[in-house]
Amino acid sequence: MFSMRFQLLPQACLLLLTCFIAWAVGSSGYSAPAGERVADFFGGHDSGSGHTNNWAVLVCASRYWFNYRHMANALGMYRTVKRLGIPDSNIILMLADDVACNARNKFAGSVYAEAGRHLDLYGENIEVDYRGYEVTVENFIRLLTGRVDPSMPRSKRLLTDDHSNIFVYMTGHGGNEFLKFQDQEEISAFDIADAFEQMWQKKRYNQILFMIDTCQANTMYSQIYSPNILATGSSQIEENSYSYENDNDIGVSVIDSYTHYVLKFMEGINKTSQASMQDLFDSYDPVKIYSHPGIRSDLFRRPLDKTLITDFFGGVAQAEAFPLQDIVGSSNHHGNDPTPPTSRKPDAPSVPVALSPTVVSLPRLTGETHAWDNRWKEARKWTSIFVVGCLISWVSFVR
Amino acid sequence: MNTPPAFSFLVCLRLLLAVLPLPGQNLLKHDHQLSSPLTSNLRLKEGLWLLDNNIDPYTGGSFHHSPLLLSVFSTIVPPLPIIWAISDAVGAWALLRIWHARQGLSFQKGTRPNVENLITSVYLLNPYLLLPSLALSTSTFENTLTLLALMFASQGKVSSALLAIAFAVHLTSSSILLLLPILMILVSSPVSHLASPRPFHGNLKRIPFLFGEFTLYWLVLVGAACIITGGSWSWVRASWGATLTLPDLTPNPGLWWYFFTEMFDHFRPFFLMVFSVHLVIYILPICIKFQHDPLYAAFLLIGVLGTFKAYLTLADPGLFISMISIFPEVHGYLRHPIITTLLHLHAALLLPLQHVLWVSEGRGNANFYYAASLVMGMAGGAGLVDACWAGMRIAVGDAKEWVEEKVDGEKGKDEGKVVWWEVVQQ
């Protein structure tokens, strides 16, 4: 009997080998290589900007009632970035915040940015992170560079990483390479440039959009020397930036001209918009704005017509939906969903909610590719029951 | 089969409870005293649903049941409450049969029906057993299988007993504690010899063969489980590995979870080993000490499991309490049954209270709940120690008092009485 067994040994080995090869081929051909899928996801499908999260730092460097428009500028930008998807946890809003509840405010608790007072920017749902006398140059630079006191709460820190796109907006009274902070101190263009360089060294940003609306604003970004920074300002050197309009009942100017036109452009943008930064810059009209806005893109490595507005202004999450059968191989639930995972919907790559209503299952390990297939599941269940039943009946009746 | 009237009545009652829609049943299923992550009905249903949707239930880390339960409940019958009622009834019947075998009685009608009524009631009406069964916890199946194993062993049916204990070990690996007493019962007898201990008289040479047969049945069950998982072994880590590595620290009335919530990671393996070995070290001493009555040894090991098990629920001390009814000979020798009862009452009232206070209301914290489970541990320990004591004390026997008058031979005077006690072996 043993000799017969040894004769069959080579055939048995060959059979085993063919089974193994068949299994290996079958299991390897199943899923797309994991590295490719990861690169797809993090590479981004729309603009290739390489960012995974968005932050916004909005600074209004003025205080007092007659600087109402600077507060409205910052609050208008705040509302826009929130609407386009950046959450409060990723927005640092620095305001003197002495306008809404000012004794001179006829509309207490409200801040408006246009003459008809249709839209209240203050409302009940804003989060001001640095208010009042906390808006200082030191706090601003500490915020950017991350060198804050250990007691500083998380909501007041800029917790960015090297995949963060940051939108930095500043408004107030400025001059040639300086910006006035609350009538007490100034920040210079060199300070900002050095702060950005520290951020670059510490890998605290992927790309920065620096937007500034003051008099002689373009000088403020002239000293920046770190890569991946796109800057734009409201007026050139020796040029003032003007307010847009007054509201007769509030009694002061309610919005600045440059910011007003930028916000007006933004009202046409929503989360799925494919408008690029070039479109925004093309919309600048020096005649209407009464000053010459400037753009600095020499440090910015990507073409402006390929950079989306939502790369900076929006907090867009990208979700990939993988059809169930591509992962598990079963067409049990949603048979008419044949798109493979690498196909992209060309019209809406950054749809915030894009999960198809299939059961998203865990990716299979290569060793268990066939384990839970529907075809064999029933057979396996009944086989195991049969085995147990046989055992029980054998024990009961035979033994 | 001749069963006492209480049996039929209580089984009907239990079936009614299973069939009627009870108002609080959903609450019971979520209760952490009645089911643990290893026995919870909610997780069983989740595993069945995942199986239905072609997802491996064992990759999630929340499903710890055996694959055989998956296959039974997805093919033959869904997890209906009536199954738990039938399981309870089978357990009560098995307990009665163990009693009969221990008393050396055959199927005679009319032999001490009061005791049989009492045994049935103690099992079917024990809230520690009834409530987990109503909560559809799989600990009911574990208890029933344990009792079936003991029943078959008491009746001398070797293969059935080994198959039943193989099933029980497959469902919870802690039941391995009961293997040695069952093997000892199979080679000796279940009849009570507590009062007259003598060295083990069974045929020790048979034990390796019986162990081999047990291993064979156990391997077949493992094979059946591997069939349904399609050759994957992740279920071993999830079901038996959970008892050894304690991945899920859901609060339960046991003593383990609190330790491991606060433990540093580098101590974890050591203490897991200590806690597991702690269960195992009771086997040999108890079996050696009670070698004249292995059924009592099994009872004591059930008590050890009911106090020190990894994922304890109320069903585990419940089995211990219900089983004490088949050892009436030790009842008179228990030293502090009232204290044990009061401790159990204390724990049973405090545990749900502290759990609600901590988890639902947020007014207490884990320490409150663990204090209540420490009381439960004390109750279990008190019961175990008392049962050990009574099992040994009964062998010492009753004292007979002798009084002798001492008379001084020389002077003929009465010098006083000397009293001594002579212990008479029964």
PDB file of C-alpha atoms in Angstrom, chain A residues 365 367-372 380, chain B residues 56-59 67 222-237:
ATOM      1  CA  LEU A 365      -6.446  40.234   1.677  1.00  0.00           C
ATOM      2  CA  GLY A 367      -5.165  35.090   0.654  1.00  0.00           C
ATOM      3  CA  GLU A 368      -8.897  35.250   1.181  1.00  0.00           C
ATOM      4  CA  THR A 369     -10.085  36.416  -2.171  1.00  0.00           C
ATOM      5  CA  HIS A 370     -12.646  33.712  -2.567  1.00  0.00           C
ATOM      6  CA  ALA A 371     -13.517  33.132   1.057  1.00  0.00           C
ATOM      7  CA  TRP A 372     -16.830  34.942   1.249  1.00  0.00           C
ATOM      8  CA  ARG A 380     -19.866  25.855   2.932  1.00  0.00           C
TER       9      ARG A 380
ATOM     10  CA  ASP B  56     -15.943  38.395   6.771  1.00  0.00           C
ATOM     11  CA  PRO B  57     -17.464  38.887  10.251  1.00  0.00           C
ATOM     12  CA  TYR B  58     -14.124  38.356  11.959  1.00  0.00           C
ATOM     13  CA  THR B  59     -12.280  41.275  10.429  1.00  0.00           C
ATOM     14  CA  PRO B  67     -18.387  30.059  13.269  1.00  0.00           C
ATOM     15  CA  VAL B 222     -12.646  22.978  14.387  1.00  0.00           C
ATOM     16  CA  GLY B 223     -12.665  21.543  10.886  1.00  0.00           C
ATOM     17  CA  ALA B 224     -16.376  22.273  10.500  1.00  0.00           C
ATOM     18  CA  ALA B 225     -15.727  25.828  11.648  1.00  0.00           C
ATOM     19  CA  CYS B 226     -12.907  26.195   9.146  1.00  0.00           C
ATOM     20  CA  ILE B 227     -15.180  24.936   6.390  1.00  0.00           C
ATOM     21  CA  ILE B 228     -17.617  27.730   6.898  1.00  0.00           C
ATOM     22  CA  THR B 229     -14.922  30.360   7.083  1.00  0.00           C
ATOM     23  CA  GLY B 230     -13.405  29.005   3.911  1.00  0.00           C
ATOM     24  CA  GLY B 231     -10.084  27.994   5.384  1.00  0.00           C
ATOM     25  CA  SER B 232      -9.374  31.217   7.198  1.00  0.00           C
ATOM     26  CA  TRP B 233      -8.198  31.011  10.800  1.00  0.00           C
ATOM     27  CA  SER B 234      -9.132  34.517  11.911  1.00  0.00           C
ATOM     28  CA  TRP B 235     -12.031  33.109  13.908  1.00  0.00           C
ATOM     29  CA  VAL B 236      -9.651  31.400  16.310  1.00  0.00           C
ATOM     30  CA  ARG B 237      -8.136  34.698  17.276  1.00  0.00           C
TER      31      ARG B 237
END
